Coordinates of C-alpha atoms and ligand atoms in Angstrom, one line a residue:
M1 CA 78.9 119.4 46.5
R2 CA 78.5 117.5 49.3
Q3 CA 77.0 114.2 48.4
A4 CA 73.0 113.5 49.3
T5 CA 71.2 110.1 50.8
L6 CA 70.0 108.5 47.6
L7 CA 67.1 106.4 48.2
F8 CA 67.6 103.6 45.9
R9 CA 67.2 100.7 45.5
Q10 CA 70.0 98.4 43.5
P11 CA 68.6 96.1 40.9
P12 CA 69.5 93.1 41.9
M13 CA 71.4 91.8 39.4
R14 CA 71.6 87.6 40.3
N15 CA 68.7 85.3 40.1
S16 CA 66.0 88.0 40.0
P17 CA 62.7 86.7 38.9
S18 CA 62.4 90.1 36.8
L19 CA 65.5 89.5 35.1
I20 CA 64.3 86.5 34.3
A21 CA 61.2 87.9 33.3
L22 CA 63.4 90.7 31.3
A23 CA 65.5 87.3 29.6
S24 CA 62.8 85.8 28.7
L25 CA 62.0 88.7 26.5
F26 CA 64.7 88.7 24.7
A27 CA 65.1 85.1 24.2
M28 CA 62.7 86.6 21.6
V29 CA 65.5 88.1 20.0
Q30 CA 68.5 87.3 17.5
P31 CA 71.6 87.2 19.3
P32 CA 73.6 89.8 18.8
L33 CA 76.2 89.7 15.7
A34 CA 79.7 90.7 16.3
A35 CA 80.3 94.3 15.1
H36 CA 82.8 95.2 13.0
A37 CA 85.5 97.0 14.2
S38 CA 87.3 100.0 12.3
S39 CA 89.8 102.5 13.1
E40 CA 88.1 105.5 10.5
P41 CA 88.3 108.5 12.6
K42 CA 84.5 108.4 13.7
V43 CA 82.0 108.0 16.2
E44 CA 78.4 107.2 16.4
V45 CA 76.2 108.7 19.5
F46 CA 72.8 108.0 19.8
S47 CA 70.5 110.2 21.9
W48 CA 66.5 111.2 21.4
W49 CA 68.0 115.2 22.0
T50 CA 66.4 117.0 19.4
S51 CA 64.1 119.3 21.2
G52 CA 65.5 123.1 20.7
G53 CA 67.1 123.2 24.4
E54 CA 68.2 119.6 24.0
A55 CA 70.0 120.2 20.5
A56 CA 71.9 123.2 21.8
A57 CA 73.1 121.1 24.5
L58 CA 74.2 118.2 22.7
D59 CA 75.9 120.4 19.8
A60 CA 77.9 122.0 23.2
L61 CA 78.5 118.5 24.1
F62 CA 79.8 117.8 20.4
N63 CA 81.7 121.2 20.2
V64 CA 83.9 119.9 23.1
Y65 CA 84.6 116.6 22.0
E66 CA 86.3 118.3 18.5
K67 CA 88.3 120.7 20.4
Q68 CA 89.3 117.6 22.6
Y69 CA 89.8 115.2 19.9
A70 CA 90.0 116.8 16.5
G71 CA 89.5 115.1 13.6
V72 CA 87.1 112.5 14.5
E73 CA 83.8 112.4 12.6
I74 CA 80.7 112.7 14.9
V75 CA 77.5 110.7 13.1
N76 CA 74.3 112.5 15.4
A77 CA 72.0 109.3 15.5
T78 CA 68.9 110.5 17.2
V79 CA 65.4 109.5 17.1
A80 CA 63.3 112.1 18.2
G81 CA 60.4 111.8 21.0
G82 CA 61.1 113.0 24.4
G83 CA 61.9 110.9 27.4
G84 CA 63.6 108.4 24.6
S85 CA 59.9 107.0 24.3
A86 CA 60.9 106.5 20.2
A87 CA 64.2 106.3 20.6
R88 CA 64.5 103.4 22.7
P89 CA 62.6 100.6 21.1
V90 CA 64.7 101.3 17.6
L91 CA 67.9 101.2 19.6
Q92 CA 66.8 98.2 21.1
T93 CA 66.4 96.7 17.5
R94 CA 69.6 97.8 16.6
L95 CA 71.5 96.3 19.9
S96 CA 69.6 92.8 19.1
G97 CA 70.8 92.8 15.7
G98 CA 74.2 93.8 16.1
N99 CA 74.4 97.0 15.1
P100 CA 74.9 98.8 17.8
P101 CA 76.0 102.7 18.2
D102 CA 79.3 102.9 19.7
S103 CA 77.7 105.1 22.3
W104 CA 74.2 105.7 23.2
Q105 CA 72.0 107.6 26.1
T106 CA 71.2 105.6 29.0
H107 CA 68.9 106.5 32.0
P108 CA 71.2 104.5 35.1
G109 CA 69.8 102.3 37.9
W110 CA 67.3 99.8 35.9
E111 CA 67.4 101.1 32.9
L112 CA 71.0 101.0 31.8
L113 CA 71.7 97.6 34.3
G114 CA 68.7 95.9 33.5
Q115 CA 68.1 96.6 29.8
Y116 CA 71.7 96.5 28.6
V117 CA 74.3 95.8 31.1
E118 CA 72.5 92.1 31.7
P119 CA 71.9 91.3 28.5
G120 CA 74.9 91.8 27.3
Y121 CA 75.1 95.3 25.1
C122 CA 77.5 96.9 27.3
E123 CA 81.6 97.1 27.7
P124 CA 82.9 98.2 31.2
I125 CA 83.9 102.0 31.4
T126 CA 85.7 100.7 34.9
D127 CA 88.8 101.7 33.8
L128 CA 88.0 105.8 32.6
Y129 CA 87.3 106.1 36.6
K130 CA 90.3 105.1 37.7
S131 CA 92.6 107.0 34.5
D132 CA 90.6 110.1 34.7
G133 CA 90.0 110.4 38.5
W134 CA 86.0 110.3 38.1
D135 CA 86.2 107.9 41.1
K136 CA 86.7 111.2 43.1
S137 CA 84.7 113.3 41.3
F138 CA 81.3 111.6 40.3
P139 CA 79.0 111.3 43.5
K140 CA 80.3 107.7 44.6
E141 CA 76.6 106.5 45.7
L142 CA 75.3 107.5 42.1
V143 CA 77.8 105.2 40.7
V144 CA 78.1 102.4 42.8
N145 CA 73.8 102.1 43.5
L146 CA 72.8 103.0 39.9
M147 CA 75.8 102.1 37.0
T148 CA 77.5 99.4 38.7
K149 CA 77.2 95.5 38.4
D150 CA 80.1 93.3 39.3
R151 CA 82.3 96.3 40.7
K152 CA 82.4 97.3 36.8
I153 CA 81.2 100.6 36.2
Y154 CA 78.6 100.9 32.7
A155 CA 78.0 104.6 32.1
V156 CA 79.3 108.7 32.4
L157 CA 76.9 110.9 33.6
A158 CA 76.6 114.0 31.8
G159 CA 74.4 115.4 33.8
I160 CA 71.5 114.9 36.6
H161 CA 68.0 116.5 35.8
R162 CA 65.7 117.4 38.6
G163 CA 62.0 115.8 37.7
N164 CA 59.6 117.4 40.1
V165 CA 59.6 121.1 39.3
L166 CA 56.7 123.0 38.6
W167 CA 57.3 126.1 36.0
Y168 CA 55.2 129.2 35.6
N169 CA 55.5 131.9 33.8
T170 CA 55.6 135.1 35.8
K171 CA 53.9 138.0 34.1
L172 CA 50.9 135.8 33.8
L173 CA 50.9 134.8 37.6
Q174 CA 51.1 138.4 38.3
K175 CA 48.5 139.2 35.9
N176 CA 45.9 137.1 37.6
G177 CA 47.4 138.0 41.0
I178 CA 48.6 134.7 42.6
K179 CA 51.6 135.0 44.3
V180 CA 54.1 131.6 44.3
D181 CA 56.0 131.2 47.6
N182 CA 59.4 129.1 48.0
K183 CA 57.1 125.7 48.2
M184 CA 53.8 124.9 47.3
S185 CA 51.2 122.9 48.8
F186 CA 48.4 121.1 46.6
E187 CA 45.6 123.6 48.5
E188 CA 47.4 126.9 47.1
F189 CA 48.2 125.0 43.2
F190 CA 44.9 124.1 43.4
A191 CA 43.9 127.5 44.4
A192 CA 45.9 129.3 42.1
C193 CA 44.0 126.8 39.3
D194 CA 40.6 127.9 39.9
K195 CA 41.7 131.8 40.0
L196 CA 42.9 131.3 36.5
K197 CA 40.3 128.8 35.6
A198 CA 37.6 131.8 36.3
A199 CA 39.8 133.9 34.1
G200 CA 39.2 131.3 31.3
I201 CA 42.7 130.0 31.1
P202 CA 44.4 126.5 31.9
A203 CA 46.7 126.6 34.6
L204 CA 48.5 123.3 34.0
G205 CA 50.6 123.0 30.7
V206 CA 50.5 119.7 29.8
G207 CA 52.2 118.2 26.2
D208 CA 51.3 114.5 26.4
S209 CA 51.5 113.4 23.2
G210 CA 54.2 110.7 24.8
I211 CA 52.5 109.8 27.4
W212 CA 55.9 110.0 30.1
A213 CA 54.7 113.5 30.1
S214 CA 51.8 112.8 31.9
A215 CA 53.3 109.8 33.8
Q216 CA 55.7 111.9 35.3
L217 CA 53.2 114.8 36.4
F218 CA 51.1 111.8 38.3
E219 CA 55.1 110.5 39.4
N220 CA 55.7 113.9 41.0
T221 CA 52.5 114.3 42.9
L222 CA 52.6 110.4 44.0
L223 CA 56.0 112.1 45.4
G224 CA 54.3 115.0 46.9
V225 CA 52.0 113.1 48.6
V226 CA 54.0 109.7 49.6
G227 CA 57.3 111.9 50.5
P228 CA 60.3 110.1 50.3
K229 CA 60.7 107.5 52.8
G230 CA 56.6 106.9 50.9
W231 CA 58.8 106.4 47.5
T232 CA 61.6 103.8 49.1
D233 CA 58.5 101.7 50.4
L234 CA 56.6 101.6 47.5
F235 CA 59.9 100.6 44.8
S236 CA 60.7 98.2 47.9
G237 CA 57.4 96.7 48.5
T238 CA 56.7 97.9 51.7
M239 CA 53.9 100.3 50.3
Q240 CA 51.9 98.3 48.4
W241 CA 50.3 100.6 45.3
D242 CA 46.7 100.0 46.4
D243 CA 47.5 102.0 50.0
P244 CA 45.1 104.8 50.5
K245 CA 48.2 107.2 49.5
V246 CA 49.0 106.3 46.7
K247 CA 44.8 106.7 45.6
E248 CA 44.8 109.7 47.4
A249 CA 47.9 110.8 44.8
M250 CA 45.5 109.5 42.2
K251 CA 42.9 111.4 43.3
L252 CA 45.2 114.8 43.1
F253 CA 46.6 113.5 39.5
A254 CA 42.4 113.1 38.6
K255 CA 41.9 116.7 39.5
M256 CA 44.3 118.1 38.3
Q257 CA 43.3 117.1 34.7
D258 CA 40.5 119.7 35.1
Y259 CA 42.7 122.5 34.2
V260 CA 45.2 120.8 31.7
N261 CA 44.9 122.3 28.6
P262 CA 42.3 121.3 25.8
D263 CA 45.1 120.4 23.0
H264 CA 47.4 118.3 25.7
S265 CA 47.4 114.8 23.6
A266 CA 48.3 117.2 20.9
L267 CA 51.7 119.0 22.1
S268 CA 54.8 117.3 23.0
W269 CA 56.9 117.9 26.2
D270 CA 58.4 121.2 24.1
Q271 CA 55.8 122.5 22.5
A272 CA 53.7 122.6 26.3
I273 CA 56.4 124.6 27.5
H274 CA 56.2 126.5 24.5
A275 CA 52.4 127.2 25.2
L276 CA 54.1 128.6 29.4
M277 CA 56.4 131.3 27.8
E278 CA 53.9 132.5 25.7
G279 CA 51.5 132.5 28.2
R280 CA 48.7 130.2 26.7
V281 CA 49.0 127.9 30.2
A282 CA 50.5 129.3 33.7
F283 CA 51.8 126.1 34.8
S284 CA 53.7 122.8 34.0
S285 CA 54.7 119.9 36.0
M286 CA 58.1 119.0 34.2
G287 CA 61.7 117.8 35.0
D288 CA 64.5 120.4 34.1
W289 CA 65.1 120.3 30.7
A290 CA 62.4 122.8 30.5
D291 CA 64.9 125.2 31.3
G292 CA 67.1 124.2 28.5
E293 CA 64.2 125.2 26.6
F294 CA 63.7 128.6 28.5
L295 CA 67.5 129.5 28.1
K296 CA 67.2 128.9 24.2
A297 CA 64.2 131.1 23.8
S298 CA 66.1 133.6 26.1
M299 CA 63.5 134.1 28.2
K300 CA 64.9 136.0 32.0
E301 CA 64.7 133.9 35.0
K302 CA 62.1 135.1 37.6
D303 CA 60.8 137.9 35.1
D304 CA 60.1 136.1 32.5
F305 CA 59.5 132.2 34.1
G306 CA 60.2 130.9 38.0
W307 CA 59.7 127.7 39.5
V308 CA 58.8 125.8 42.5
S309 CA 59.0 122.1 43.5
H310 CA 56.3 120.5 42.6
P311 CA 53.6 120.5 45.1
G312 CA 54.1 118.9 48.8
T313 CA 57.7 117.9 47.0
D314 CA 59.9 120.4 48.5
G315 CA 62.8 119.1 50.1
S316 CA 63.2 116.2 47.7
F317 CA 64.9 115.5 44.6
I318 CA 64.1 113.5 41.9
I319 CA 66.8 111.8 40.0
V320 CA 66.6 112.1 36.2
A321 CA 70.4 111.3 35.6
D322 CA 71.8 111.2 32.0
G323 CA 74.6 108.6 31.1
F324 CA 76.5 107.2 28.1
A325 CA 77.6 104.0 27.6
L326 CA 79.9 101.6 25.1
A327 CA 78.6 99.4 23.6
K328 CA 80.2 95.7 23.5
G329 CA 81.8 95.2 19.7
A330 CA 82.2 99.6 19.1
P331 CA 82.6 100.0 15.6
H332 CA 84.9 102.5 16.4
K333 CA 86.1 101.8 20.1
E334 CA 88.8 104.0 20.3
A335 CA 86.7 107.4 19.3
A336 CA 84.0 106.4 21.6
L337 CA 86.1 105.7 24.5
A338 CA 87.4 109.5 23.5
W339 CA 83.8 110.3 23.3
L340 CA 83.3 108.8 27.1
K341 CA 86.1 110.5 28.4
S342 CA 85.3 114.1 27.1
I343 CA 82.1 113.7 28.6
G344 CA 83.6 113.4 32.0
S345 CA 85.8 116.2 31.6
K346 CA 84.9 119.2 33.7
E347 CA 85.1 121.3 30.4
A348 CA 81.9 119.3 28.9
Q349 CA 80.1 119.2 31.8
E350 CA 79.9 122.7 32.3
A351 CA 79.2 123.4 28.4
F352 CA 76.6 120.8 28.1
N353 CA 74.7 121.7 32.0
R354 CA 74.7 125.3 31.4
L355 CA 72.0 125.0 28.1
K356 CA 70.7 121.1 28.9
G357 CA 69.0 122.6 32.7
S358 CA 70.3 120.0 34.6
I359 CA 73.3 120.4 37.0
P360 CA 77.2 118.6 36.5
A361 CA 77.3 115.2 37.9
R362 CA 80.8 116.3 38.4
T363 CA 81.0 118.0 41.8
D364 CA 83.9 119.6 41.4
V365 CA 82.9 122.4 38.6
D366 CA 83.0 125.9 39.2
R367 CA 79.4 126.6 40.5
S368 CA 79.9 130.3 39.1
K369 CA 79.7 129.6 35.6
F370 CA 75.9 128.7 36.4
D371 CA 73.0 130.6 36.3
G372 CA 70.0 130.9 39.6
Y373 CA 68.2 127.7 38.6
H374 CA 71.0 125.6 38.3
Q375 CA 72.4 127.3 41.9
W376 CA 68.7 125.9 43.1
S377 CA 68.8 122.7 41.9
M378 CA 72.8 122.2 42.9
D379 CA 71.6 123.3 46.5
S380 CA 68.4 121.0 46.1
F381 CA 70.9 117.9 45.1
T382 CA 73.0 118.5 48.4
K383 CA 70.7 118.8 51.2
D384 CA 67.7 117.3 49.6
K385 CA 66.7 113.5 49.7
L386 CA 67.6 111.8 46.6
V387 CA 65.2 109.8 45.0
A388 CA 64.8 107.6 41.5
S389 CA 62.3 108.1 38.9
C390 CA 60.1 105.7 37.7
V391 CA 59.0 107.4 34.8
H392 CA 62.9 107.7 33.3
G393 CA 63.4 104.1 34.2
E394 CA 65.8 104.1 36.7
A395 CA 63.2 102.9 39.6
A396 CA 61.8 99.8 38.2
P397 CA 61.9 97.8 35.5
A398 CA 61.2 98.6 32.0
A399 CA 57.8 96.4 31.8
F400 CA 56.6 98.4 35.4
E401 CA 57.4 101.7 33.4
Q402 CA 55.2 100.3 30.9
A403 CA 52.5 99.4 33.0
L404 CA 52.7 102.9 34.9
N405 CA 52.2 104.4 31.2
D406 CA 49.4 102.0 30.3
G407 CA 47.7 102.9 33.8
V408 CA 47.6 107.1 33.3
T409 CA 46.8 106.6 29.8
A410 CA 43.4 105.0 30.5
F411 CA 43.5 106.8 34.0
I412 CA 43.0 110.7 32.2
V413 CA 40.0 109.2 30.7
D414 CA 38.2 106.7 32.9
K415 CA 39.4 108.4 36.4
N416 CA 39.3 104.8 37.8
V417 CA 41.0 105.3 41.1
D418 CA 40.9 101.4 42.1
N419 CA 41.8 100.4 38.3
F420 CA 44.7 102.0 38.2
A421 CA 45.9 101.2 41.9
N422 CA 45.2 97.6 40.7
A423 CA 46.7 97.5 37.7
L424 CA 50.0 98.8 39.4
V425 CA 49.6 96.4 42.4
R426 CA 49.4 93.7 39.4
A427 CA 52.7 94.9 37.2
A428 CA 54.4 95.3 40.7
R429 CA 53.4 91.7 41.4
E430 CA 55.0 90.6 37.9
F431 CA 58.2 92.2 38.8
P432 CA 58.4 91.6 41.9
S433 CA 62.0 92.6 42.6
T434 CA 60.6 96.2 42.8
K435 CA 59.5 94.7 46.3
Q436 CA 62.1 92.9 48.0
P437 CA 62.7 94.6 51.2
Ligands
BGC1 C1 65.7 112.7 29.5 C2 66.3 114.3 29.5 C3 65.3 115.0 28.5 C4 63.8 114.6 28.7 C5 63.0 115.0 27.4 C6 64.8 112.3 30.0 O1 64.3 110.7 29.8 O2 66.8 112.4 30.7 O3 67.9 114.3 29.1 O4 65.9 116.1 28.1 O5 63.1 113.3 28.6 O6 63.5 114.4 26.4

């Protein structure tokens, strides 16, 4: 795969007001105690991969590890909750209490560098990039921009998800005379929604018992309006969060609420995908971990389900990458290093990503081992504009991500564009590094 251009600004790590703000948050918790190292053949891996597709893919990673490093016991520490909404607070408590898992799931960008590296919870793994030739096989821009601080690299990517995908139930659309081409405008999307509404079908499946899922629908819609250049402008402060274009995206997002399944707040993201499979809703805008659910349920590409870029976002790829980091003072350092080496191996990348829906982060895998969706996503990654996700912790500090989630929660109820926009303007002001030129 050729490397595409990543529109991302690295978190400023020195004297950054936002990090000072983050640091003051961390000052409220105890400094980490030294963890006890042990030579037990064991490794504790922390993640939030518990949905059907996620668990199957994680299992594939474990299988490869067990094959490569026989005899090491894997402690699978998971905390359920899509997007890591429940796992991250648990992890934070463990890290600040000096009880780290050996290795944990993290998005690159602000999440890795701001929440884990800056407070000193991670050990660099730069040497693995040299010993295992990863400096040649992983996309340099991602490694340098999203995972490196002071020339030290802090994570290895297991895979790269595309966040801006609109999934659909093929048969349900056919039944309702709706055809989807290889891209979709907002007008086409709403025309389809109206047809479905007239037939009594909630067009858009949302499972936002974790509000991030609705925030993701907004994130995708925002990109559809502002485009990749606007995205960079927003996260660098060149465009303001109350810009007319942002407000336009908010209005479209409000309009979408008219077509959402009424039980959305009772469902998780994967339950919404299951509602789509069962024909109870027609579309769902969700990152391609949804593909993992289709695969797990043995749904057939094109016949049973299809996909297109979220309206207006054709030509852009929202990166939601999954990395793993090494704990400073990891209780089982040797086994943890082996775990990270294993994740970075071709064998693991091929086995894991085929089931997870993401594409391998390594650029030298055998493409022929992947299905149609993966081929499509690999092509998109190669030729499209790459932007970092805010909802999944990459593009902005955690506090801004939280402000976005809170804004979405309020907006779904009051649909007040000015309130939503002003809340984001305030949040961006409080964390000015998201708007440094
Ligand atoms: C992660 C994915 C995961 C999804 C839903 C995202 O933040 O990057 O790996 O499948 O959340 O849980």
